[in-house]
Coordinates of C-alpha atoms in Angstrom, one line a residue:
X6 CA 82.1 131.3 130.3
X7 CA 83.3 129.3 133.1
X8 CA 86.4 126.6 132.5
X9 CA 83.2 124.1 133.5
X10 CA 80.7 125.4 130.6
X11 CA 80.7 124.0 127.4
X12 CA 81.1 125.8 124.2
X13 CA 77.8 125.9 122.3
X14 CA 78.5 123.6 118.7
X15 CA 78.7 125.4 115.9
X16 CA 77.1 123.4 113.0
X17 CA 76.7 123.8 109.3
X18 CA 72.7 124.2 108.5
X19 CA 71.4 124.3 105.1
X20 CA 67.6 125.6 104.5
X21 CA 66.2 125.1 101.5
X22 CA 63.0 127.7 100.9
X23 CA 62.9 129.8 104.0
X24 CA 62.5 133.3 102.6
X25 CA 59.1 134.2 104.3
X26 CA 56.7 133.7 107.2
X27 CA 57.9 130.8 109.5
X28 CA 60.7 130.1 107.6
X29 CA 62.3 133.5 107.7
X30 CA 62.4 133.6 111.4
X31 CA 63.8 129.8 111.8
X32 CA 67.0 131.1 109.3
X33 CA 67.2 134.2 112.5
X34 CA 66.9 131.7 115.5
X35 CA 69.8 129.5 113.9
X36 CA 71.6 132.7 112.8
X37 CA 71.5 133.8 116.1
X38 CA 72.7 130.3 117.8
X39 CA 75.8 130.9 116.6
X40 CA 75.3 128.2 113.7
X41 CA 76.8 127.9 110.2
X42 CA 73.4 128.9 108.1
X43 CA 73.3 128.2 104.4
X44 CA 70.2 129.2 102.2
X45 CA 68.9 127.7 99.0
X46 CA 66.7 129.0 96.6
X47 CA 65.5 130.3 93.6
X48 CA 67.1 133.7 94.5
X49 CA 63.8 135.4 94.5
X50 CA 65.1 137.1 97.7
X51 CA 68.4 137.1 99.8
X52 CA 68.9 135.9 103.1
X53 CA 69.9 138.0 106.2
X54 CA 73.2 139.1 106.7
X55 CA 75.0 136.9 108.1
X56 CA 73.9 133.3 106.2
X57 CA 75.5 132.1 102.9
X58 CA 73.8 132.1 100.1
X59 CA 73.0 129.7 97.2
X60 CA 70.8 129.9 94.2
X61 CA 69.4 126.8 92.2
X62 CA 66.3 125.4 90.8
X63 CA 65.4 121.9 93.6
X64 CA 63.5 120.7 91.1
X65 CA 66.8 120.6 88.6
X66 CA 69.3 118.0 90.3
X67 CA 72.1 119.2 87.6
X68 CA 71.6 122.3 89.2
X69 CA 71.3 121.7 92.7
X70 CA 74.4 119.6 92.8
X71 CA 76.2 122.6 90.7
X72 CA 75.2 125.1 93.6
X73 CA 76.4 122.5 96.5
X74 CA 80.0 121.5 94.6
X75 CA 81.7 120.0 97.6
X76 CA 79.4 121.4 100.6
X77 CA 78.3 119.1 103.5
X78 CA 75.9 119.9 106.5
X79 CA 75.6 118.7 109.7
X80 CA 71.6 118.8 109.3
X81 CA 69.4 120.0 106.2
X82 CA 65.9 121.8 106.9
X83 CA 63.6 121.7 103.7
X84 CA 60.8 124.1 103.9
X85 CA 59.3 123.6 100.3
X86 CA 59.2 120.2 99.4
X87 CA 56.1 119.6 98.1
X88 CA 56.2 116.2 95.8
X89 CA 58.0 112.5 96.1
X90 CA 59.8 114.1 92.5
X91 CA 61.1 116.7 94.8
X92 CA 62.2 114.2 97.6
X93 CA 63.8 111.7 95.3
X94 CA 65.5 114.3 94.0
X95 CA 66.9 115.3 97.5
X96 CA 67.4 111.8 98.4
X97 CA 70.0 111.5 95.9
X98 CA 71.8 114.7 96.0
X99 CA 71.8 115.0 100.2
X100 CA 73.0 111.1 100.3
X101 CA 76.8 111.9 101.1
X102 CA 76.2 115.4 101.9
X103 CA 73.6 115.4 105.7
X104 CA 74.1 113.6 108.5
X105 CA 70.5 114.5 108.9
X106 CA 67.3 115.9 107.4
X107 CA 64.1 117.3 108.9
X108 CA 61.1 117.6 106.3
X109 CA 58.7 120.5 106.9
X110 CA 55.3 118.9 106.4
X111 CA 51.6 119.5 107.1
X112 CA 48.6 117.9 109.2
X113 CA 47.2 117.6 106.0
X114 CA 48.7 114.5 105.4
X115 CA 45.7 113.3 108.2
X116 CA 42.9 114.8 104.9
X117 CA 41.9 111.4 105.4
X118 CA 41.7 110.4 108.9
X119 CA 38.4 111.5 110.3
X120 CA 39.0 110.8 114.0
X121 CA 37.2 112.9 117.5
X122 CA 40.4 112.1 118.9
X123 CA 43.5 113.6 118.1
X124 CA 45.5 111.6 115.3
X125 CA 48.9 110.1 116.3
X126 CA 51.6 109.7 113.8
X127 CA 50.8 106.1 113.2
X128 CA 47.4 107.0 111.8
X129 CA 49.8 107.8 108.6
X130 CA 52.4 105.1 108.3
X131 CA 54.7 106.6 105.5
X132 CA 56.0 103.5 104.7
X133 CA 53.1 102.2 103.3
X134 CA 52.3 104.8 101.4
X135 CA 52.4 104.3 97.5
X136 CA 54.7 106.6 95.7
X137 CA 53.1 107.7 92.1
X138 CA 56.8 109.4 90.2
X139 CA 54.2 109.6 87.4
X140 CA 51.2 111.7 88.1
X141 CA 51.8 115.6 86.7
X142 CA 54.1 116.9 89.9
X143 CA 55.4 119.8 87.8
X144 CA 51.7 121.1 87.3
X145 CA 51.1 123.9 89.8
X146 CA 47.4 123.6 89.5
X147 CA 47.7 119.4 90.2
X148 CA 50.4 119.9 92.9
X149 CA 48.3 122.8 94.9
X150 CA 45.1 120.4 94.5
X151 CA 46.9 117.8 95.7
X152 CA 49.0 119.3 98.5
X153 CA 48.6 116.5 101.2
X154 CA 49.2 114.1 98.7
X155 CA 52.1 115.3 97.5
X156 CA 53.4 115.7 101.0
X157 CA 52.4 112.1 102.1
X158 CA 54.5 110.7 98.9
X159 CA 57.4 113.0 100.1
X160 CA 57.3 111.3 103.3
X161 CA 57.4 108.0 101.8
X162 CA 60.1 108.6 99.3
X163 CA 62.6 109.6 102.7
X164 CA 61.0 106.8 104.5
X165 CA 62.1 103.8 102.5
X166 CA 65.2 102.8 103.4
X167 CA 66.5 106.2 104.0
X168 CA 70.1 107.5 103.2
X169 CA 70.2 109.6 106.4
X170 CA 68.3 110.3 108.9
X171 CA 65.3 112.1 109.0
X172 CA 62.2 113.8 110.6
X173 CA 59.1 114.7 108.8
X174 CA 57.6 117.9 111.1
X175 CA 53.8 117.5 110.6
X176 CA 52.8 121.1 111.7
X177 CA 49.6 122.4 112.6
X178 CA 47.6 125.3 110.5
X179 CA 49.9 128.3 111.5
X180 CA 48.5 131.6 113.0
X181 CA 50.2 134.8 114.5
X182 CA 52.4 137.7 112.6
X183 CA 52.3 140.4 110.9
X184 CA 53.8 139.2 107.7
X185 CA 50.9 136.4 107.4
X186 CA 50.5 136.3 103.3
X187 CA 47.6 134.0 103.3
X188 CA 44.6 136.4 104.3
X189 CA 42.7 134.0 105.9
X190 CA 42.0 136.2 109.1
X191 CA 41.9 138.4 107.1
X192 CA 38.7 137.4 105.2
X193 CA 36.8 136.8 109.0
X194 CA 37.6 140.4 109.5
X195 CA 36.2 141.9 106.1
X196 CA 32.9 139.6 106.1
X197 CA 32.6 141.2 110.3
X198 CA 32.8 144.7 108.8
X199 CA 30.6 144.0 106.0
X200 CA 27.8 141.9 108.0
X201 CA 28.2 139.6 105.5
X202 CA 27.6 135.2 106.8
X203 CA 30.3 132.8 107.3
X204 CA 29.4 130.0 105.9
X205 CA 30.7 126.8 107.6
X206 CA 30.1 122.8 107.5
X207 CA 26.9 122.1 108.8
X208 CA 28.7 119.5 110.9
X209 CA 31.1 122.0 111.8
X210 CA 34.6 120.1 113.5
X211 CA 37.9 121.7 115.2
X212 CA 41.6 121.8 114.3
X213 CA 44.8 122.4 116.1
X214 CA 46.9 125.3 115.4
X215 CA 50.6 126.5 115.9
X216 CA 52.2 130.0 116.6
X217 CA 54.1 131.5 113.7
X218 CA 57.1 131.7 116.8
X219 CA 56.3 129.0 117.8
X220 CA 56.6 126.4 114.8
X221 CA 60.1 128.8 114.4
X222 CA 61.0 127.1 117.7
X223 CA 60.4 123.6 117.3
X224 CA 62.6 123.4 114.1
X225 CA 65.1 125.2 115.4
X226 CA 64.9 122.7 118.6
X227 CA 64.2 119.2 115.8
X228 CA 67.4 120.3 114.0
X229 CA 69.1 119.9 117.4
X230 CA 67.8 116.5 118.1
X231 CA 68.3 112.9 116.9
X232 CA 65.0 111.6 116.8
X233 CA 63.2 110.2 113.2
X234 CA 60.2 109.7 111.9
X235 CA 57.0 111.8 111.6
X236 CA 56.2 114.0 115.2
X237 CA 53.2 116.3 115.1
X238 CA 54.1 120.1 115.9
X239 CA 50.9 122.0 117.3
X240 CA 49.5 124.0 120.3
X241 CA 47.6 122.5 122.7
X242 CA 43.8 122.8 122.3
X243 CA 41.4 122.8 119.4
X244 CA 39.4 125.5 117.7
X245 CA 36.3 125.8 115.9
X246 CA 35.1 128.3 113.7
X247 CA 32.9 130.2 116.1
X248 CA 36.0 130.5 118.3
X249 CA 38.0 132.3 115.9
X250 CA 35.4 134.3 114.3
X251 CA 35.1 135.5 118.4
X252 CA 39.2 136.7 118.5
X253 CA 38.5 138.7 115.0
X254 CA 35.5 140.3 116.1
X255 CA 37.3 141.9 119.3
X256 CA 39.0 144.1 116.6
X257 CA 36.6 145.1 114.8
X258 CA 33.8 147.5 116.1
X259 CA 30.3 146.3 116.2
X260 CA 31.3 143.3 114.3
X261 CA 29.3 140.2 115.4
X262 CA 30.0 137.0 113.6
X263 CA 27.0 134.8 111.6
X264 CA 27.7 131.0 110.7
X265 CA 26.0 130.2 108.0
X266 CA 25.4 126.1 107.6
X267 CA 25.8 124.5 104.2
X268 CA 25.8 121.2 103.0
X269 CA 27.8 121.0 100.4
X270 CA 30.3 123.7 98.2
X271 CA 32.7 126.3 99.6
X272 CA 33.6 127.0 103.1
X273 CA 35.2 128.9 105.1
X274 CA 39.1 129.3 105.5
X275 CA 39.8 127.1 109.0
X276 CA 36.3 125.5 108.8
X277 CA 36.1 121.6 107.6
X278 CA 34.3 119.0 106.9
X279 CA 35.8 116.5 109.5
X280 CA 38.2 116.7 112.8
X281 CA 41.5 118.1 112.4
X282 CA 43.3 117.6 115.2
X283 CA 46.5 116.3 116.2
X284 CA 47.9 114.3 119.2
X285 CA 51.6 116.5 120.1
X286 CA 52.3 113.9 122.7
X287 CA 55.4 112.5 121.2
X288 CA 57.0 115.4 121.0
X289 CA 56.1 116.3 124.6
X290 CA 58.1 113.0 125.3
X291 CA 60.8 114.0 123.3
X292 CA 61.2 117.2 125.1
X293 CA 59.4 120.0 123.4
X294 CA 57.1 121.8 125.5
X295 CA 53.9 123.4 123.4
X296 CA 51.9 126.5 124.7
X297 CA 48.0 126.7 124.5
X298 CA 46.2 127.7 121.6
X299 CA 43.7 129.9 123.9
X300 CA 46.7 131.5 125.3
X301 CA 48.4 132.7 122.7
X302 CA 45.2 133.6 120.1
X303 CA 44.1 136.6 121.1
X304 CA 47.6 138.5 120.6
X305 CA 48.3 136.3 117.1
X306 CA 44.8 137.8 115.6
X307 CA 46.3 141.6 116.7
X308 CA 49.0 141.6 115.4
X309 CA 47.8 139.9 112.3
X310 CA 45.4 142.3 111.7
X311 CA 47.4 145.1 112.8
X312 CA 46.2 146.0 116.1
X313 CA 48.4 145.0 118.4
X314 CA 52.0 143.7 119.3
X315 CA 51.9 139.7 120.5

């Protein structure tokens, strides 16, 4: 280091969640920064060497606060908050303990927005939003049918008059690494090998997606910044179903993918019922610079399905 260059800052970053997938390799990328890293869960699984860590139950605030005692962080990353119980919660414990909080959420808070063009933020306003404290949050089978939901009430509860400030990261459907636990590539490939139809909308409509490194990156890079408010985190370019079904079938012989058309009833993983697309233009302006979804796909589905480094 020169006498000209500047130090690096070293700043105190608590995750909550974290332990797997994109998560996992965010905790290495601030790790590896040089950065303070602190990890909160449930203890189902330690975090690398190298990061402190802290077990508690979010959803219990006695408990929470009992694990934090006196701690304060310079920015707080919450990968698993999944209800406005779960926000308000963190509103209150976090109030005197952040000077800033990024919220992992999803482009399905836009299940409602059926738009060609790519939604902006604005198309979900979380401020007017109506926050429901009441409905059954602690149900697993209500909170995972209501996932968007809960995520757009999250949103809300940080976005009235917040206590710090804060940036809701509304990412993409996540593709790429060989650690991916949902199987939905996974389910292409065994319906190839077996000759078996795909069946999709009959109206069948694109989404954007986001490399499991890449998602890593951008919040790594939002912790960094200042900016608040919902930003959109995907690739450039869309995909549809036929496009997908294409990368899968170049790994598995003699595969060759049939869409099957229904009206109504079960679908496909990746295939819907309406656009899904989203406009990453803000945080192009901000200073993040996305790669393209065609680009990248081929090596994701590889080394997914285990045929292939990215």
């Amino acid at each position: 280091m020169t006498i000209t260059e500047k130090a690096p800052e070293v700043r105190k970053i608590l995750v909550i969640g974290g332990n797997r997938y994109f998560g996992k390799r965010l905790i290495a990328r601030l790790l590896a920064a040089g950065n303070r890293v602190t990890v909160l869960n449930r203890g189902s699984s330690p975090p690398p060497p190298g990061a402190i860590h802290l077990v508690a139950d979010r959803d219990d605030e006695k408990s929470l606060n009992t694990a934090l005692g006196a701690r304060t962080f310079d920015v707080v990353i919450d990968q698993v908050c999944y209800t406005p119980l779960q926000a308000a919660i963190a509103r209150r414990v976090f109030a005197r303990r952040t000077r800033r909080y990024v919220l992992t959420s999803t482009v399905e808070v836009y299940e409602y927005e059926d738009s060609a063009a790519p939604v902006r933020e604005t198309a979900v306003d979380p401020l007017g939003v109506p926050v429901d404290l009441g409905l059954p949050w602690h149900e697993p089978e209500f909170r995972e049918a209501h996932y968007g939901e809960g995520k757009r009430q999250a949103e809300a509860v940080f976005a009235a008059d917040p206590p710090f400030p804060y940036t809701a990261v509304r990412v993409a459907h996540v593709l790429g690494g060989d650690d991916d636990f949902t199987g939905r590539l996974d389910y292409y490939a065994d319906r190839l090998r077996a000759g078996e139809p795909i069946p999709v909308p009959a109206v069948n409509h694109p989404a954007t997606y986001i490399h499991v490194e890449e998602i890593a990156d951008f919040l790594a890079w939002a912790a960094r910044e200042d900016f608040t408010g919902p930003v959109n985190a995907a690739s450039h370019g869309v995909l549809n179903t036929g496009e997908l079904c294409e990368a899968v079938a170049a790994h598995v012989p003699a595969g060759k993918a049939v869409l099957q058309p229904v009206e109504v009833g079960e679908v496909s993983p990746f295939s819907f019922f309406r656009s899904y697309g989203m406009d990453n233009s803000r945080a192009e302006r901000l200073g993040f610079s996305f790669g393209d979804v065609r680009e990248w796909l081929p090596g994701a589905v590889a080394e997914t399905l285990g045929k292939g480094d990215v």
